[in-house]
């Protein structure tokens, strides 16, 4: 575990470390934790708002700790989201945490966590799983748009919460979820599917290629893809930006 009091981004720090250390130095998973990030990143290059109430951490998973088939590696982001949900429920149950495919965790319709997974090639190939959880984040000075759609677990549960206690719970759940995924990726994807916040809703998906699809979400399939029923038939989406259509 690497503890950094202030760092630009745990994902960037982990990526630079992987690239600078000679093989086979990094064989075991590592955890990079920041007290504070000065340039945290979300998906699609967006900034990630956090403060000293937010858990900001990156799990570094060497690829030989994953499934042998690289096509399954993108599923690790969903597996991490599942673990984030379980740890939230253990800490502040009896609420239900859900997954907004592909990388958001929602409680009470508010985004409480996000996952940024990145594949790093080279002599130390690994998947970085960056996780930001709004354990006790203060959104008072955040942009208005974020105040409307994001939330902190302490505000939702109306009690003070400790992000290090949350990290402890998360490590246990993530280890268990990864074990389950290695044994049966399909079962793990079904567990994610049971938490899909979009199932049954009319949604719009903008794919990486810029294609816009609209339809009713049928859930997360056994391969971690989003299953959509559109006017033109069924679609399986590997990667997209998704929003609910009101
Ligand atoms: C998203 O919601 O788009 C993903 C957010 C991921 C944020 C985490 S915080 C720890 C790690 N370091 C980063 O710079 N980003 C991820």
Coordinates of C-alpha atoms and ligand atoms in Angstrom, one line a residue:
X1 CA 0.0 0.0 0.0
X2 CA 1.2 3.5 -0.9
X3 CA -0.1 6.4 1.2
X4 CA 0.2 9.8 -0.3
X5 CA -1.1 12.8 1.6
X6 CA -1.5 15.1 -1.5
X7 CA -1.2 13.8 -5.0
X8 CA -2.5 14.9 -8.4
X9 CA -4.3 11.7 -9.2
X10 CA -3.8 8.2 -7.7
X11 CA -4.4 6.7 -11.2
X12 CA -1.7 8.9 -12.7
X13 CA 0.7 8.2 -9.8
X14 CA 0.1 4.4 -10.2
X15 CA 0.6 4.5 -13.9
X16 CA 3.9 6.4 -13.7
X17 CA 5.1 3.9 -11.1
X18 CA 4.2 0.9 -13.3
X19 CA 6.1 2.4 -16.2
X20 CA 9.2 3.2 -14.1
X21 CA 9.7 0.0 -12.2
X22 CA 11.5 -2.9 -13.9
X23 CA 9.8 -6.2 -14.5
X24 CA 9.2 -8.4 -12.5
X25 CA 9.2 -5.9 -9.6
X26 CA 5.4 -5.5 -9.5
X27 CA 3.9 -9.0 -9.2
X28 CA 1.4 -8.4 -6.4
X29 CA -1.6 -6.1 -6.3
X30 CA -1.0 -2.7 -4.8
X31 CA -3.2 0.0 -3.4
X32 CA -2.5 3.7 -3.8
X33 CA -4.4 5.9 -1.4
X34 CA -4.5 9.7 -1.3
X35 CA -5.4 12.0 1.5
X36 CA -6.3 14.6 -1.1
X37 CA -6.1 14.7 -4.9
X38 CA -5.3 18.0 -6.7
X39 CA -6.2 16.8 -10.2
X40 CA -8.5 13.8 -9.8
X41 CA -9.8 12.5 -13.1
X42 CA -13.2 11.0 -14.0
X43 CA -14.1 9.1 -17.2
X44 CA -13.7 10.9 -20.5
X45 CA -11.1 13.3 -19.1
X46 CA -13.6 15.0 -16.8
X47 CA -12.4 16.4 -13.5
X48 CA -13.4 14.5 -10.4
X49 CA -14.5 16.7 -7.4
X50 CA -13.1 15.5 -4.1
X51 CA -12.0 16.7 -0.7
X52 CA -10.7 15.2 2.5
X53 CA -14.0 13.5 3.1
X54 CA -13.7 11.6 -0.1
X55 CA -12.1 8.2 -0.4
X56 CA -9.7 8.4 -3.4
X57 CA -7.8 5.2 -4.2
X58 CA -6.4 3.1 -7.0
X59 CA -6.1 -0.7 -6.9
X60 CA -3.2 -1.9 -9.1
X61 CA -4.0 -5.3 -10.4
X62 CA -1.2 -7.1 -12.4
X63 CA -2.9 -8.8 -15.3
X64 CA -1.8 -12.3 -14.1
X65 CA -4.1 -11.8 -11.2
X66 CA -7.1 -11.3 -13.6
X67 CA -8.8 -13.7 -16.0
X68 CA -6.5 -15.1 -18.7
X69 CA -8.8 -13.7 -21.4
X70 CA -8.0 -10.0 -21.9
X71 CA -11.5 -9.5 -23.4
X72 CA -12.9 -9.9 -19.9
X73 CA -10.7 -7.3 -18.3
X74 CA -13.1 -4.4 -18.8
X75 CA -15.5 -6.2 -16.5
X76 CA -13.2 -5.4 -13.6
X77 CA -14.8 -1.9 -13.5
X78 CA -18.2 -3.4 -12.9
X79 CA -16.8 -5.9 -10.3
X80 CA -15.3 -2.9 -8.5
X81 CA -18.7 -1.1 -8.6
X82 CA -20.3 -4.2 -7.1
X83 CA -17.8 -4.2 -4.3
X84 CA -18.4 -0.4 -3.7
X85 CA -22.2 -1.1 -3.4
X86 CA -21.7 -3.9 -0.9
X87 CA -19.3 -1.9 1.2
X88 CA -21.8 1.0 1.2
X89 CA -24.6 -1.3 2.4
X90 CA -22.4 -2.8 5.1
X91 CA -21.6 0.7 6.4
X92 CA -24.9 2.5 6.2
X93 CA -27.5 -0.2 5.5
X94 CA -30.4 -0.8 5.1
X95 CA -30.2 1.3 2.0
X96 CA -29.8 -0.1 -1.5
X97 CA -26.8 1.0 -3.7
X98 CA -27.1 0.5 -7.4
X99 CA -24.9 0.5 -10.5
X100 CA -25.4 3.0 -13.3
X101 CA -23.6 1.2 -16.0
X102 CA -20.7 1.5 -16.7
X103 CA -19.0 3.1 -13.8
X104 CA -21.3 5.1 -11.4
X105 CA -22.7 4.0 -8.1
X106 CA -26.0 5.5 -7.0
X107 CA -27.8 5.8 -3.7
X108 CA -31.2 7.6 -3.6
X109 CA -30.7 8.5 -7.3
X110 CA -27.5 10.4 -6.4
X111 CA -24.0 9.6 -7.6
X112 CA -22.0 8.6 -4.6
X113 CA -19.1 6.9 -6.3
X114 CA -17.3 6.5 -9.6
X115 CA -14.8 4.0 -11.0
X116 CA -12.1 4.8 -13.5
X117 CA -10.4 1.7 -14.9
X118 CA -7.4 1.9 -17.2
X119 CA -5.2 -0.8 -18.8
X120 CA -1.5 -0.1 -18.6
X121 CA 0.7 -2.1 -21.1
X122 CA 4.5 -2.6 -21.0
X123 CA 6.8 -4.7 -18.8
X124 CA 4.4 -4.5 -15.8
X125 CA 1.0 -4.9 -17.5
X126 CA -1.8 -4.1 -15.1
X127 CA -5.4 -2.8 -14.8
X128 CA -5.7 0.3 -12.6
X129 CA -9.0 0.5 -10.8
X130 CA -9.4 4.1 -9.6
X131 CA -12.3 4.5 -7.1
X132 CA -13.7 7.7 -5.7
X133 CA -16.3 7.4 -3.0
X134 CA -18.1 10.4 -1.5
X135 CA -18.0 9.1 2.0
X136 CA -18.2 12.5 3.7
X137 CA -17.6 14.9 0.8
X138 CA -18.7 18.4 1.2
X139 CA -20.5 19.6 -1.9
X140 CA -21.3 23.1 -0.7
X141 CA -18.6 24.7 -2.9
X142 CA -19.1 22.3 -5.8
X143 CA -20.6 23.4 -9.1
X144 CA -24.4 23.6 -8.9
X145 CA -24.8 20.8 -11.5
X146 CA -22.8 18.5 -9.2
X147 CA -24.8 19.5 -6.1
X148 CA -27.9 18.4 -7.9
X149 CA -26.8 15.0 -9.0
X150 CA -24.1 13.9 -6.5
X151 CA -24.4 13.1 -2.8
X152 CA -22.3 12.0 0.1
X153 CA -22.9 8.9 2.2
X154 CA -22.8 10.9 5.4
X155 CA -25.5 13.4 4.1
X156 CA -27.7 10.5 2.9
X157 CA -27.4 8.5 6.1
X158 CA -27.3 11.7 8.3
X159 CA -24.4 10.6 10.3
X160 CA -20.6 11.2 10.4
X161 CA -18.7 8.6 8.5
X162 CA -15.0 7.8 8.4
X163 CA -13.5 7.2 4.9
X164 CA -10.8 4.9 6.3
X165 CA -13.4 2.7 7.9
X166 CA -15.1 2.6 4.4
X167 CA -11.8 1.7 2.8
X168 CA -11.3 -1.2 5.2
X169 CA -14.8 -2.6 4.2
X170 CA -14.2 -2.0 0.5
X171 CA -10.9 -4.0 0.5
X172 CA -12.7 -7.0 1.9
X173 CA -15.6 -6.8 -0.6
X174 CA -13.4 -6.1 -3.6
X175 CA -11.2 -9.1 -2.8
X176 CA -14.2 -11.3 -2.5
X177 CA -15.8 -10.0 -5.6
X178 CA -12.6 -10.5 -7.6
X179 CA -12.4 -14.1 -6.4
X180 CA -16.0 -14.7 -7.4
X181 CA -15.3 -13.1 -10.8
X182 CA -12.2 -15.2 -11.4
X183 CA -14.2 -18.4 -10.6
X184 CA -17.3 -17.4 -12.6
X185 CA -17.4 -14.2 -14.6
X186 CA -20.9 -14.8 -15.7
X187 CA -22.2 -15.2 -12.1
X188 CA -20.3 -11.9 -11.2
X189 CA -21.9 -10.1 -14.2
X190 CA -25.3 -11.4 -13.1
X191 CA -24.7 -10.0 -9.6
X192 CA -24.0 -6.7 -11.2
X193 CA -27.1 -7.0 -13.4
X194 CA -29.3 -7.4 -10.3
X195 CA -28.1 -3.9 -9.2
X196 CA -28.6 -2.2 -12.5
X197 CA -30.2 1.2 -11.9
X198 CA -31.2 1.6 -15.6
X199 CA -33.2 -1.7 -16.1
X200 CA -36.7 -1.0 -17.4
X201 CA -36.0 2.7 -18.1
X202 CA -35.9 4.6 -21.3
X203 CA -32.3 5.6 -21.9
X204 CA -30.0 7.3 -24.4
X205 CA -26.6 6.0 -25.0
X206 CA -23.9 7.9 -26.9
X207 CA -21.2 5.4 -28.0
X208 CA -17.5 6.0 -28.3
X209 CA -18.0 6.4 -32.1
X210 CA -20.6 9.1 -31.5
X211 CA -23.6 7.0 -32.4
X212 CA -26.8 7.9 -30.4
X213 CA -29.0 5.0 -29.4
X214 CA -32.4 5.2 -27.6
X215 CA -34.4 2.4 -26.1
X216 CA -35.5 0.6 -23.0
X217 CA -32.7 -0.8 -20.9
X218 CA -32.9 -4.6 -20.5
X219 CA -30.1 -4.8 -18.0
X220 CA -26.5 -5.8 -18.0
X221 CA -25.8 -9.0 -19.9
X222 CA -23.6 -12.0 -19.0
X223 CA -20.6 -10.2 -20.7
X224 CA -21.0 -6.9 -18.9
X225 CA -22.5 -5.2 -21.9
X226 CA -25.6 -3.0 -21.6
X227 CA -28.6 -4.6 -23.3
X228 CA -30.9 -2.2 -25.0
X229 CA -34.2 -2.7 -26.8
X230 CA -34.5 -0.1 -29.6
X231 CA -37.0 0.5 -32.3
X232 CA -34.5 -1.2 -34.7
X233 CA -34.1 -4.2 -32.5
X234 CA -31.8 -5.3 -29.7
X235 CA -28.4 -3.7 -29.2
X236 CA -25.5 -4.7 -26.9
X237 CA -23.3 -1.8 -25.9
X238 CA -19.7 -2.3 -24.8
X239 CA -18.9 1.3 -24.0
X240 CA -21.0 4.5 -23.9
X241 CA -22.2 7.5 -22.0
X242 CA -25.7 6.7 -20.8
X243 CA -28.5 8.9 -19.5
X244 CA -32.1 8.4 -18.6
X245 CA -34.6 10.0 -20.9
X246 CA -37.5 11.6 -19.0
Ligands
LIG1 C1 -16.0 8.8 -12.8 O1 -17.0 8.9 -12.1 O2 -16.0 9.3 -14.0 C2 -14.9 8.1 -12.3 C3 -14.3 8.8 -11.1 C4 -13.0 8.1 -10.6 C5 -12.3 8.9 -9.5 C6 -11.2 8.2 -8.9 S1 -10.6 9.0 -7.4 C7 -9.2 7.9 -7.4 C8 -8.8 7.7 -8.9 N1 -7.9 8.8 -9.2 C9 -8.4 9.6 -10.2 O3 -7.8 10.6 -10.7 N2 -9.6 9.1 -10.5 C10 -10.0 8.0 -9.8

